[in-house]
Coordinates of C-alpha atoms and ligand atoms in Angstrom, one line a residue:
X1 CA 62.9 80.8 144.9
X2 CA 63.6 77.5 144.8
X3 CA 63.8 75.2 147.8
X4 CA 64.9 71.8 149.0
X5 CA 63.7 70.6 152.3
X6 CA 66.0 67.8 152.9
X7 CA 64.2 65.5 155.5
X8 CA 60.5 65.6 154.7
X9 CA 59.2 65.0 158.9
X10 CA 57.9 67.5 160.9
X11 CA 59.3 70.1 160.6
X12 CA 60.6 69.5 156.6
X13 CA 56.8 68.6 155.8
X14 CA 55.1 71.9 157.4
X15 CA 57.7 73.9 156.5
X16 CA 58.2 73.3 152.8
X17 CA 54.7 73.3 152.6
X18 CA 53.9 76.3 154.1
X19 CA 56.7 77.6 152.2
X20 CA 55.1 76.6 149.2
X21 CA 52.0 78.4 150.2
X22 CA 53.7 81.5 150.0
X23 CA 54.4 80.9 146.1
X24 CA 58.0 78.9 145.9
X25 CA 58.7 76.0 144.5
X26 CA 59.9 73.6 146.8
X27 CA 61.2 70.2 146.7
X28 CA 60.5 68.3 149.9
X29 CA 63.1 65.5 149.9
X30 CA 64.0 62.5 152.2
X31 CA 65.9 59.0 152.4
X32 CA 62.7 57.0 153.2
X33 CA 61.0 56.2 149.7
X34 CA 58.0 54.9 151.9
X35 CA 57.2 58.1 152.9
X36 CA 58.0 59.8 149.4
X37 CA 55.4 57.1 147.7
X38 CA 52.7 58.2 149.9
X39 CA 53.4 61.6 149.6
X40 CA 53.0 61.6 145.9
X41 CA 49.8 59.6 146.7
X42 CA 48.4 62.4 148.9
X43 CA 49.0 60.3 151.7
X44 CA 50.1 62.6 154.4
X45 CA 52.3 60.6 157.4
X46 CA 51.7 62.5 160.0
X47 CA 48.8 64.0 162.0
X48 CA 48.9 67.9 161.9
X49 CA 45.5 69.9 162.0
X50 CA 45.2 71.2 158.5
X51 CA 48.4 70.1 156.8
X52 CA 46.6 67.4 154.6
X53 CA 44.1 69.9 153.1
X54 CA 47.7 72.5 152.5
X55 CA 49.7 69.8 151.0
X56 CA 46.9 68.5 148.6
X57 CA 46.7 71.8 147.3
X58 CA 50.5 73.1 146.3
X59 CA 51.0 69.5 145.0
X60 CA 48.1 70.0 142.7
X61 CA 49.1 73.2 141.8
X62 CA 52.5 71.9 140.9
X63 CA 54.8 74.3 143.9
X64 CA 55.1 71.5 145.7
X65 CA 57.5 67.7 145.0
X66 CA 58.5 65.2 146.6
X67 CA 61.1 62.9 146.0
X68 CA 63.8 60.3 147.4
X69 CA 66.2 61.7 144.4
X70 CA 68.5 64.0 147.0
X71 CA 71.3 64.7 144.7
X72 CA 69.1 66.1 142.0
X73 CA 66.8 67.7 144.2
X74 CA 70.3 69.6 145.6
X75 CA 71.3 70.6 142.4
X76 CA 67.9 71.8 141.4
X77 CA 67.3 74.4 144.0
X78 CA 68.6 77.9 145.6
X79 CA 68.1 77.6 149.4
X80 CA 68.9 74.0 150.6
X81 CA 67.4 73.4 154.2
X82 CA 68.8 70.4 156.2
X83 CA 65.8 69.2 158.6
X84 CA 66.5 66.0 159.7
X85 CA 66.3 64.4 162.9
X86 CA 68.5 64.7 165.8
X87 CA 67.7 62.3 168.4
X88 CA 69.5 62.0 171.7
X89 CA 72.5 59.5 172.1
X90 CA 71.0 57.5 175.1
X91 CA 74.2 56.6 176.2
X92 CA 76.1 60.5 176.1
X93 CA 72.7 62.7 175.7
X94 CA 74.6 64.0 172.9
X95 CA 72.9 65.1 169.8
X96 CA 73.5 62.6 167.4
X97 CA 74.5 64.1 164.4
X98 CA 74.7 61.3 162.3
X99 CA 71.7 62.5 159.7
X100 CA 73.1 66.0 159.9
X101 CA 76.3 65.5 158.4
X102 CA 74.9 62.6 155.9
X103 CA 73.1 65.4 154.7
X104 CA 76.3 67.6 154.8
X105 CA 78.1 65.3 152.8
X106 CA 75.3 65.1 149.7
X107 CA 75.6 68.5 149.5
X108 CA 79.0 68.5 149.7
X109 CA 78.9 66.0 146.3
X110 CA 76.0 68.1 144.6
X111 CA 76.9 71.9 145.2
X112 CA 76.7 73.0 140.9
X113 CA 75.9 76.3 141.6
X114 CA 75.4 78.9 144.8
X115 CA 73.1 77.9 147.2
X116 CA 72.1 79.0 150.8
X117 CA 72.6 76.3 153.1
X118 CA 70.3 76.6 156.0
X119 CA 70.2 74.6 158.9
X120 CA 66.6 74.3 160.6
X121 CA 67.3 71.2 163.0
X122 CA 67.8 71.5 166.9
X123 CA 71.6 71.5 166.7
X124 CA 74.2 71.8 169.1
X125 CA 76.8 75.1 169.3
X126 CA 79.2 74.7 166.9
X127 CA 77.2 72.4 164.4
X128 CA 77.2 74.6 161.6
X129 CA 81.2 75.6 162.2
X130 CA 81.2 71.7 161.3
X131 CA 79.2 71.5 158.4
X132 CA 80.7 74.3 156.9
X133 CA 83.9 72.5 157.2
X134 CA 83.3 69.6 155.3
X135 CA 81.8 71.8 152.5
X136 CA 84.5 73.4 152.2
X137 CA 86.8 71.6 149.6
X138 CA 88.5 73.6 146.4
X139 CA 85.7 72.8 144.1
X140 CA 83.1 74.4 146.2
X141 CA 84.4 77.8 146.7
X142 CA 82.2 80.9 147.3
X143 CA 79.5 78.4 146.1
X144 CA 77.5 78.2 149.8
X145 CA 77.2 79.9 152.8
X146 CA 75.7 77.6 156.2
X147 CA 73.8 80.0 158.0
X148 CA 71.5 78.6 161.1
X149 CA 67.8 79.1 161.2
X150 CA 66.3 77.5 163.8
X151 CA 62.6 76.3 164.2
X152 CA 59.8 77.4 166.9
X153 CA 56.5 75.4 165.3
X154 CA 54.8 73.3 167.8
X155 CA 53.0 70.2 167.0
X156 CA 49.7 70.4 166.9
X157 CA 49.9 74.3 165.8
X158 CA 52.1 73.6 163.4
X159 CA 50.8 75.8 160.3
X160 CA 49.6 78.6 162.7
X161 CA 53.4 79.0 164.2
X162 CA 55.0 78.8 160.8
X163 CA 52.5 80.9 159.3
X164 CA 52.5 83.8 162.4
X165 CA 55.8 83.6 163.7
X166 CA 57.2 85.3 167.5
X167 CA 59.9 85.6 165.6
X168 CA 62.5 84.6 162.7
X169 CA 65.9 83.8 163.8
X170 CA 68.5 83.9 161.4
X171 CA 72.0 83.2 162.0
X172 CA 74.8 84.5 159.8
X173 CA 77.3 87.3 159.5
X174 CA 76.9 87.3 155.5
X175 CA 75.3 89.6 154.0
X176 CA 74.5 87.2 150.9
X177 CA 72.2 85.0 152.5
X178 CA 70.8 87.4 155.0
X179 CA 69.2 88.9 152.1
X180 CA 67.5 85.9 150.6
X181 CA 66.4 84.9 153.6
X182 CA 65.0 88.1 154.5
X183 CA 63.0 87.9 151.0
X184 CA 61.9 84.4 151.9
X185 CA 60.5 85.2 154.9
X186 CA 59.1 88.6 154.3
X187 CA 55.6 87.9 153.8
X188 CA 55.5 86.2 157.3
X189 CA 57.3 89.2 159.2
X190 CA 56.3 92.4 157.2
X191 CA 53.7 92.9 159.5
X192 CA 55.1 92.7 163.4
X193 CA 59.2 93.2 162.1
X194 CA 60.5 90.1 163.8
X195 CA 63.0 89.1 161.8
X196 CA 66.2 88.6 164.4
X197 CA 69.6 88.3 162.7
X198 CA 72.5 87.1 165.1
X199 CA 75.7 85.2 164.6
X200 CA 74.9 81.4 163.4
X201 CA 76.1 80.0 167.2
X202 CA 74.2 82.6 168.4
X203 CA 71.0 81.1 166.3
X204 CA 71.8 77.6 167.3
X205 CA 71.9 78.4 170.9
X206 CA 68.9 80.5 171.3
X207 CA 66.8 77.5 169.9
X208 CA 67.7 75.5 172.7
X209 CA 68.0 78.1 175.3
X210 CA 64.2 79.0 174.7
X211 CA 63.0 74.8 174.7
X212 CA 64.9 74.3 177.6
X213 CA 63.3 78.2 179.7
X214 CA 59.6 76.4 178.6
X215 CA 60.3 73.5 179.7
X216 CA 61.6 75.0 183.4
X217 CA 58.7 77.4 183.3
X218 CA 56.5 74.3 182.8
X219 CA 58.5 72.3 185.9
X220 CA 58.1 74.9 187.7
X221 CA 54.9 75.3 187.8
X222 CA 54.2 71.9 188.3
X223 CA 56.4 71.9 191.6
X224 CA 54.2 75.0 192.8
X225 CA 51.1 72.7 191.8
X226 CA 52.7 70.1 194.7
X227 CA 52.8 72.7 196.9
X228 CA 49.0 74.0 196.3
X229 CA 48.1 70.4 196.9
X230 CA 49.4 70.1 200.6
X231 CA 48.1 73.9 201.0
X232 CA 44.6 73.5 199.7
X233 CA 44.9 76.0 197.1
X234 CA 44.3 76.0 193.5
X235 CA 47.4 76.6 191.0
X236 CA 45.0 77.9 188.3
X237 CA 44.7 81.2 190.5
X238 CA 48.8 80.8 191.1
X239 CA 49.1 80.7 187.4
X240 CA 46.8 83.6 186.7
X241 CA 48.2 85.5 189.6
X242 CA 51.8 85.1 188.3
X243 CA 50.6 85.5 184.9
X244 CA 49.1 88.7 184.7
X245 CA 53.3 90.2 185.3
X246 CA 54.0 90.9 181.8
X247 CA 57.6 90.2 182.9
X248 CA 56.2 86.4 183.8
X249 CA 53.4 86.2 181.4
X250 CA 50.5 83.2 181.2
X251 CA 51.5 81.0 178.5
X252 CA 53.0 77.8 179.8
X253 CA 51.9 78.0 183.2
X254 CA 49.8 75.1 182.9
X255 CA 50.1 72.8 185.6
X256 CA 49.8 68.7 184.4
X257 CA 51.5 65.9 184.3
X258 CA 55.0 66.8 183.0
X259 CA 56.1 67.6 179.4
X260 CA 57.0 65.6 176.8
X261 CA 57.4 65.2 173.2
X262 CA 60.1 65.1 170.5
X263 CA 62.1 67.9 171.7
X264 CA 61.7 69.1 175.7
X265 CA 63.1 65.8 176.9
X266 CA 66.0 65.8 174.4
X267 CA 66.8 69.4 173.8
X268 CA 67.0 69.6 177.9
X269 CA 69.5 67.2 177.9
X270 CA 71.6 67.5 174.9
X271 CA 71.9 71.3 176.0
X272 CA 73.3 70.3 179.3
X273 CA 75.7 68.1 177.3
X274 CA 76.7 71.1 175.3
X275 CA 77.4 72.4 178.4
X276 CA 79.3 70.4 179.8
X277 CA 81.4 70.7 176.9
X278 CA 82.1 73.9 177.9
X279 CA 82.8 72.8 181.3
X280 CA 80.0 75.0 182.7
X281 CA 77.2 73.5 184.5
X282 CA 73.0 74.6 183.8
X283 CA 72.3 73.2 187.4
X284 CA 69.0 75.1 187.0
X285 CA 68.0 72.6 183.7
X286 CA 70.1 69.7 185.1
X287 CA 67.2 70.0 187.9
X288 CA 64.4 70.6 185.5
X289 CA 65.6 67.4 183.9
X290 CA 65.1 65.5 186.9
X291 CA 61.9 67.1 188.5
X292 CA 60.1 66.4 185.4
X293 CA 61.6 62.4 185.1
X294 CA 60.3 61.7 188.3
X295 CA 56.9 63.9 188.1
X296 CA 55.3 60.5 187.1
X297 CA 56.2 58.7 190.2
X298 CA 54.7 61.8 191.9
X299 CA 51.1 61.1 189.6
X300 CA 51.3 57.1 190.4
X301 CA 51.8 57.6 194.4
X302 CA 48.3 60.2 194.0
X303 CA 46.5 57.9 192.1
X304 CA 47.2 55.2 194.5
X305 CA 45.9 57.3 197.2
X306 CA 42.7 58.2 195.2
X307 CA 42.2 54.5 195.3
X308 CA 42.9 54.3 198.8
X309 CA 46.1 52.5 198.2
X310 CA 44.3 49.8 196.4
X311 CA 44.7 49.5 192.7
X312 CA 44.3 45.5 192.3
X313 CA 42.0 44.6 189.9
X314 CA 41.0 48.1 189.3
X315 CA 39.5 49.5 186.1
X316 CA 41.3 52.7 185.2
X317 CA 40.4 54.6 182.0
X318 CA 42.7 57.1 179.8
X319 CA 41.4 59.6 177.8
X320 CA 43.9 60.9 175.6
X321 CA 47.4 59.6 176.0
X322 CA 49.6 61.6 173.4
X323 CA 52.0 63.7 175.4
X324 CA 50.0 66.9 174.5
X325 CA 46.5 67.5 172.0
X326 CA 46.5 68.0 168.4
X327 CA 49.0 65.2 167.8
X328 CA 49.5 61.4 167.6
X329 CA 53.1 61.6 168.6
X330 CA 53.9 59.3 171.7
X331 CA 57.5 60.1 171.7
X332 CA 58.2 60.3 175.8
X333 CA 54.3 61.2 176.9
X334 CA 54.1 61.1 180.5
X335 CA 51.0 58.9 179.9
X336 CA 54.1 55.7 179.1
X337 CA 55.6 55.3 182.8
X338 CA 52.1 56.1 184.8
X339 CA 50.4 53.5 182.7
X340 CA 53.8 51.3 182.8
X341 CA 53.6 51.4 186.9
X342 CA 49.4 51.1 187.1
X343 CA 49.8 48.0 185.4
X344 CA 52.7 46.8 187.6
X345 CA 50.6 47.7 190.8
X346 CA 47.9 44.9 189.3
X347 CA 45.3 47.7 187.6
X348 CA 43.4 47.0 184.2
X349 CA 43.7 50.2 182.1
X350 CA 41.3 51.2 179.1
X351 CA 42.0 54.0 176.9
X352 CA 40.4 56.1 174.1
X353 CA 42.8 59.2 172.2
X354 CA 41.0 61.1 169.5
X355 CA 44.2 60.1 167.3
X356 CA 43.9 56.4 167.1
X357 CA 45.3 53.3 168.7
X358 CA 48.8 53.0 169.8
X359 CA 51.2 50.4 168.9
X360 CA 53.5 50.9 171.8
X361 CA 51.2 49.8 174.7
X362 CA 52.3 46.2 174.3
X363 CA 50.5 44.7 177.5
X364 CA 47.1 42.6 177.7
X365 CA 46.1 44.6 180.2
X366 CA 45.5 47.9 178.3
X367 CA 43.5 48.3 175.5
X368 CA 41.9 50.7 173.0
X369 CA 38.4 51.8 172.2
X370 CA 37.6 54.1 169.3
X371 CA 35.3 56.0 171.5
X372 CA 34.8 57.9 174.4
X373 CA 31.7 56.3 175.6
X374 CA 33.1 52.6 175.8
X375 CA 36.4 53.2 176.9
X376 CA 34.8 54.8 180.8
X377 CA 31.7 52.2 181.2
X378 CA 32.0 50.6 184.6
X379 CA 35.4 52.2 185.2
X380 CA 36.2 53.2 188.7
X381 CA 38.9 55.9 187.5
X382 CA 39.1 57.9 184.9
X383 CA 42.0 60.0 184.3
X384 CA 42.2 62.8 181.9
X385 CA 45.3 62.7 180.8
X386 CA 45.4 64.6 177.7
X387 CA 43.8 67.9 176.9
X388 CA 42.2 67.2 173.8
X389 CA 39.0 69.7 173.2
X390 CA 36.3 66.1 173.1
X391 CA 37.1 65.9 176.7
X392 CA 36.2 69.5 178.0
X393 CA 32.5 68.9 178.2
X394 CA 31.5 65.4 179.2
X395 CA 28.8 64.2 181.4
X396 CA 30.9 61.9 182.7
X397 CA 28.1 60.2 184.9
X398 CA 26.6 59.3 181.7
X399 CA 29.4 57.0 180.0
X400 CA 30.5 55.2 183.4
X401 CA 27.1 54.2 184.8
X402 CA 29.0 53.2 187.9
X403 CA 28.8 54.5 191.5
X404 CA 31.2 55.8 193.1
X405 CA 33.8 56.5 190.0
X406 CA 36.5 59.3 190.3
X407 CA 37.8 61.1 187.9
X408 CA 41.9 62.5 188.3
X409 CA 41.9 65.4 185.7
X410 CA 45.2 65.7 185.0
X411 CA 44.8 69.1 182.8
X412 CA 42.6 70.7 184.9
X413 CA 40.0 70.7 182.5
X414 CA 36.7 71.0 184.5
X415 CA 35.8 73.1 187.7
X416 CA 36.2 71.2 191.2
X417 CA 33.1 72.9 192.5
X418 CA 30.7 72.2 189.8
X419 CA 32.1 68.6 189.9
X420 CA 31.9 67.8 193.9
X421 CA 28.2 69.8 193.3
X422 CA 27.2 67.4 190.8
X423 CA 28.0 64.5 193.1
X424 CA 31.0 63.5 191.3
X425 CA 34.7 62.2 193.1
X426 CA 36.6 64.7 191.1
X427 CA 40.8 65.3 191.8
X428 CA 42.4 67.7 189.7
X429 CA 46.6 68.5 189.7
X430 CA 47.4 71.5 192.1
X431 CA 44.3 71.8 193.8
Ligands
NAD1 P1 61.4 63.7 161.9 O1 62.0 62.5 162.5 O2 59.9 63.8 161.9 O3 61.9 63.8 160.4 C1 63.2 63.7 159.9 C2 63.2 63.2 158.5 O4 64.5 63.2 158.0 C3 62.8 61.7 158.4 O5 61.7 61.6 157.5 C4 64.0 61.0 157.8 O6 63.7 59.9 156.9 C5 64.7 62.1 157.1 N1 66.1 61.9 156.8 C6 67.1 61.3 157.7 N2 68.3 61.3 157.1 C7 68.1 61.8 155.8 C8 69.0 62.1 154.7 N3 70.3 61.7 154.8 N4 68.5 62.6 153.6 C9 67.2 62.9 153.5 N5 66.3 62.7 154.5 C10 66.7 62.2 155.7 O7 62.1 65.0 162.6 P2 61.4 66.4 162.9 O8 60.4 66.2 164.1 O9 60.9 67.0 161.7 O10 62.6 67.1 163.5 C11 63.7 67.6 162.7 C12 64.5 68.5 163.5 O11 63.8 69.7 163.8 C13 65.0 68.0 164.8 O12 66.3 68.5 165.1 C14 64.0 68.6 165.8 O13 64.6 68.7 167.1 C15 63.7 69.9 165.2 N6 62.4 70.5 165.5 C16 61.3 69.7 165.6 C17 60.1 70.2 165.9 C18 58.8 69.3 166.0 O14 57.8 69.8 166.4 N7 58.9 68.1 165.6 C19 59.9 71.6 166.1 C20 61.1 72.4 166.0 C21 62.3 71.8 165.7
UGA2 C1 58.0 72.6 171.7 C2 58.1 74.1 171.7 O1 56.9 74.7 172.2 C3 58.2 74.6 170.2 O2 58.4 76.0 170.2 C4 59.5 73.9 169.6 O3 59.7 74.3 168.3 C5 59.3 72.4 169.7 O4 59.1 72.0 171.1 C6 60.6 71.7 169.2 O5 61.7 72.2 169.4 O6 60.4 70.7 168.6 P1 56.0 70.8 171.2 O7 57.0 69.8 171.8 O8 55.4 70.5 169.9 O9 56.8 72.2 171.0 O10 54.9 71.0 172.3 P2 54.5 72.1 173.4 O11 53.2 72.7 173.1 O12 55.6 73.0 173.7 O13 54.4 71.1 174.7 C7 55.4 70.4 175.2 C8 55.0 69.6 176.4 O14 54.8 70.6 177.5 C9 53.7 68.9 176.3 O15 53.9 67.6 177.0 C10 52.7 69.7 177.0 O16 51.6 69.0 177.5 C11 53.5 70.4 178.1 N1 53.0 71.7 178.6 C12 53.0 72.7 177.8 C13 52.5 71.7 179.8 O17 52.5 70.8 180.6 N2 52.1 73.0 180.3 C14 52.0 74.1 179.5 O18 51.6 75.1 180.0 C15 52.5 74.0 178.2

C-alpha cells in the first residue's frame, strides 16, 4: 500500500512511521519545509521515546519519505490520511478547521486516480460530510471515499498505542474502503479482533466522547483527592478501592495536578461547542472544563499554606514541568499558571525536566538547571510536579542540604510514612 500522511506532527510522524514498520511505503508530507529538511537529515522534531531509532530505520530502508511536495505526494499514493492540527478558536472554542480543509482542497486539485481518504484529526461531527463536499466536483467521481479514523496514541507512548491498539475505529458505510483499511490495519488487530467499524459521525464522535470521559474520570478524581485532604485519607486507596470494579477500572485514576496537553483542554471544549450546535448541553464536561481550569488555584492556595502563607523570597524548585512524562510538550501544563501565580506571590522558582529547557517561562525569576542535583540545593520547597521515572527514587535530603525543606509531591510518587519517618516535611495530593 501506499500512503500519504499529510501533516507530518504527532500523530502524522508516529503514525506513518509505524505504518511504515509494517512494510508500506509511506510518504509523510507537510507545509513546513523546516521540518521536512530535518527529517531528511534524520533530525526528528519531536521528543517520543523510541521514534528516532523507528524513523532512522524505514528511511534507510527506503519505506519511508518525506517531503513538502503535497500535490505529488497525493497523486503518488492509495490511502491519503489528513493529520493536521486542529487547534481551538480561543474566541468560539470551535475547532478551527482551517488546515483541514487546506488539505481538503489539495486533494481536491490532485485526485488522478482512487484513493481512500482518511481523516485521523480530532474533528468535529459532521467534518467529513464537509470534506466530502468540496471533493466532490464532476471530475472526481467515484474516485474517493472520506471515511473517519480517529486516533487514540498518547504522547509519550506513542509507538506502544499505535503498535497495540484498544481498538481501531473506522468510520464508513462503504464497503470499498472498509476493506483496505481492514488490510492496513490487520497485522495490528489480528490478534485481540478490535477492529470497530461504525458510521464516519459515528467515528468522529467517539474520538471525542472517550478524551472528554478521561478527562472527567481524571477531574473526578481529583475533586475526591480534595475531599481525602479535609478527611485525612489517602486517595491512592480511593483509587485502588474504586478501581478494582471492572465496571470503573484503575487506569486514570491518578490523582495530581490537573490534565493537560494538546488535546484534553481543547477536545473538552470544542465538544461542548459541537454541542451546543445541537442545542444540547454536556453540563457534566461543561463542569469538568471548569473544575480542572481552576484546579491550579486550588494547588497555589496549598502551597501557600505549606509555606505558612509566606512565599516572599522563597526558593521553590520544579522537577518536571511538561504537563505529563515522556514528552517535552508544554501545550497547557498545569505547571504554567502555578508557576505564573508563585512568582506573582514574590517566590524565586528553579526548575529541572528531563526534556530540556523551556522557552516559554519568560520571567527572571525562574530558571533552568540541566540537573536534578542543582536545581533543589538550598531550596525550601520542592515540588514534584511531573512524574517522570528520574524522580521516583531520590534522596532528597541529599541534593537540598537545607533544614527544614518540604517537598509537595504532586504525583504521589513516594510513600508519606517512609517520608515523615525519614524526617522529611513531605505533602502529597489527596492525602
Ligand atoms: P501537530 O501540530 O503536531 O502537527 C500538525 C502538522 O500539520 C504540522 O507539522 C503542520 O505543519 C502540518 N500542516 C498544517 N497544514 C498543512 C497542510 N495544508 N499540508 C500539509 N501539512 C500541514 O498536530 P498533532 O499533535 O499531530 O495533531 C494532529 C491531529 O491529531 C489533531 O486533530 C489532534 O487533536 C489529533 N490527535 C493528536 C494526538 C497527540 O498526541 N498529539 C493524539 C491523537 C489525536
Ligand atoms: C490523550 C489520550 O489519552 C489519548 O488517547 C488521545 O489520543 C490524546 O489525548 C489525543 O487525543 O491527543 P495525551 O494528552 O498524550 O493523550 O496524554 P494522557 O496520558 O492522556 O494525559 C493527559 C493529561 O491527564 C496529562 O496532563 C496527565 O498528567 C493527566 N492524567 C492522566 C492524570 O492527571 N491522571 C491520570 O490518571 C491520567
Amino acid at each position: 500500500m501506499k500512503i500519504c500522511m499529510i501533516g507530518t506532527g504527532y500523530v502524522g510522524l508516529v503514525s506513518g512511521t509505524c505504518f511504515a514498520e509494517l512494510g508500506n511505503h509511506v510518504i509523510c508530507a507537510d507545509i513546513n519545509k523546516k521540518k521536512i529538511k530535518k527529517l531528511n537529515e534524520s533530525i526528528i522534531p519531536i521528543y517520543e521515546p523510541g521514534l528516532d531509532e523507528l524513523v532512522k530505520r524505514n528511511f534507510k530502508q527506503g519505506r519511508l519519505k518525506f517531503s513538502s511536495d503535497i500535490p505529488s505526494s497525493i497523486k503518488y499514493c492509495d490511502i491519503i490520511f489528513i493529520c493536521v492540527g486542529t487547534p481551538i478558536n480561543k474566541k468560539t472554542n470551535n475547532a478551527n478547521l482551517k488546515y483541514i480543509f487546506n488539505v481538503t482542497h489539495a486533494i481536491k486539485n490532485n485526485l488522478n486516480k482512487y484513493k481512500v481518504i482518511v481523516n485521523k484529526s480530532t474533528v468535529p461531527v459532521t467534518t467529513g460530510d464537509k470534506i466530502e463536499k468540496i471533493l466532490n466536483i464532476k471530475k472526481n467521481k467515484n474516485k474517493f471515499d472520506v471515511i473517519s479514523n480517529p486516533e487514540f496514541l498518547r504522547e509519550g507512548e506513542a509507538i506502544r498505542d499505535f503498535m497495540y491498539p484498544d481498538r481501531v475505529v473506522v468510520g464508513t458505510i462503504a464497503k470499498k474502503p472498509n476493506n483496505i483499511m481492514k488490510n492496513l490495519y490487520l497485522p495490528l488487530i489480528k490478534k485481540k479482533n478490535r477492529y470497530f467499524l461504525t458510521t464516519r459521525r459515528a467515528a468522529e464522535l467517539i474520538k471525542y466522547a472517550s478524551n472528554a470521559f478521561l478527562a472527567t474520570k481524571i477531574t473526578y478524581i481529583n475533586e475526591i483527592a480534595n475531599l481525602c485532604e479535609k478527611s485525612n485519607i489517602d486517595v491512592k486507596d480511593i483509587a485502588i478501592g474504586m478501581g478494582l470494579d471492572e465496571r470503573i477500572g484503575d487506569r486514570f485514576l491518578r490523582a495530581g495536578p490537573g490534565y493537560g496537553g494538546s488535546c484534553f483542554p481543547k477536545d473538552t471544549r470544542a465538544l461542548v461547542a459541537t454541542a451546543n450546535k445541537f442545542k444540547v448541553n454536556l453540563s457534566i464536561v461543561k463542569s469538568v472544563i471548569k473544575s480542572n481550569h481552576s484546579r491550579y488555584k486550588l494547588l497555589v492556595s496549598r502551597i501557600n499554606k505549606i509555606m505558612s502563607n509566606n512565599l516572599k523570597n522563597k526558593k521553590i524548585s520544579f522537577l518536571g514541568v511538561t504537563f505529563k512524562a515522556g514528552t517535552d510538550d508544554m501545550r497547557e501544563t498545569p505547571a504554567l499558571n502555578i508557576v505564573k501565580s508563585l512568582i506573582k506571590k514574590g517566590a524565586i522558582i528553579n526548575y529541572y525536566d528531563p526534556s530540556g529547557k523551556k522557552d516559554i517561562f519568560k520571567s527572571n525569576k525562574i530558571k533552568y538547571f540541566n540537573n536534578i542535583k542543582d536545581a533543589c540545593y538550598k531550596s525550601d520547597l520542592l515540588i514534584i510536579h511531573t512524574e517522570w521515572n528520574e524522580f521516583k527514587q531520590l534522596n532528597f535530603k541529599k541534593y537540598v542540604k537545607k533544614k527544614n525543606f518540604k517537598i509537595f509531591d504532586m504525583r504521589n510518587l513516594y510513600s508519606p510514612n517512609k517520608m515523615n519517618r525519614s524526617g522529611v516535611n513531605y505533602f502529597g495530593i489527596g492525602r
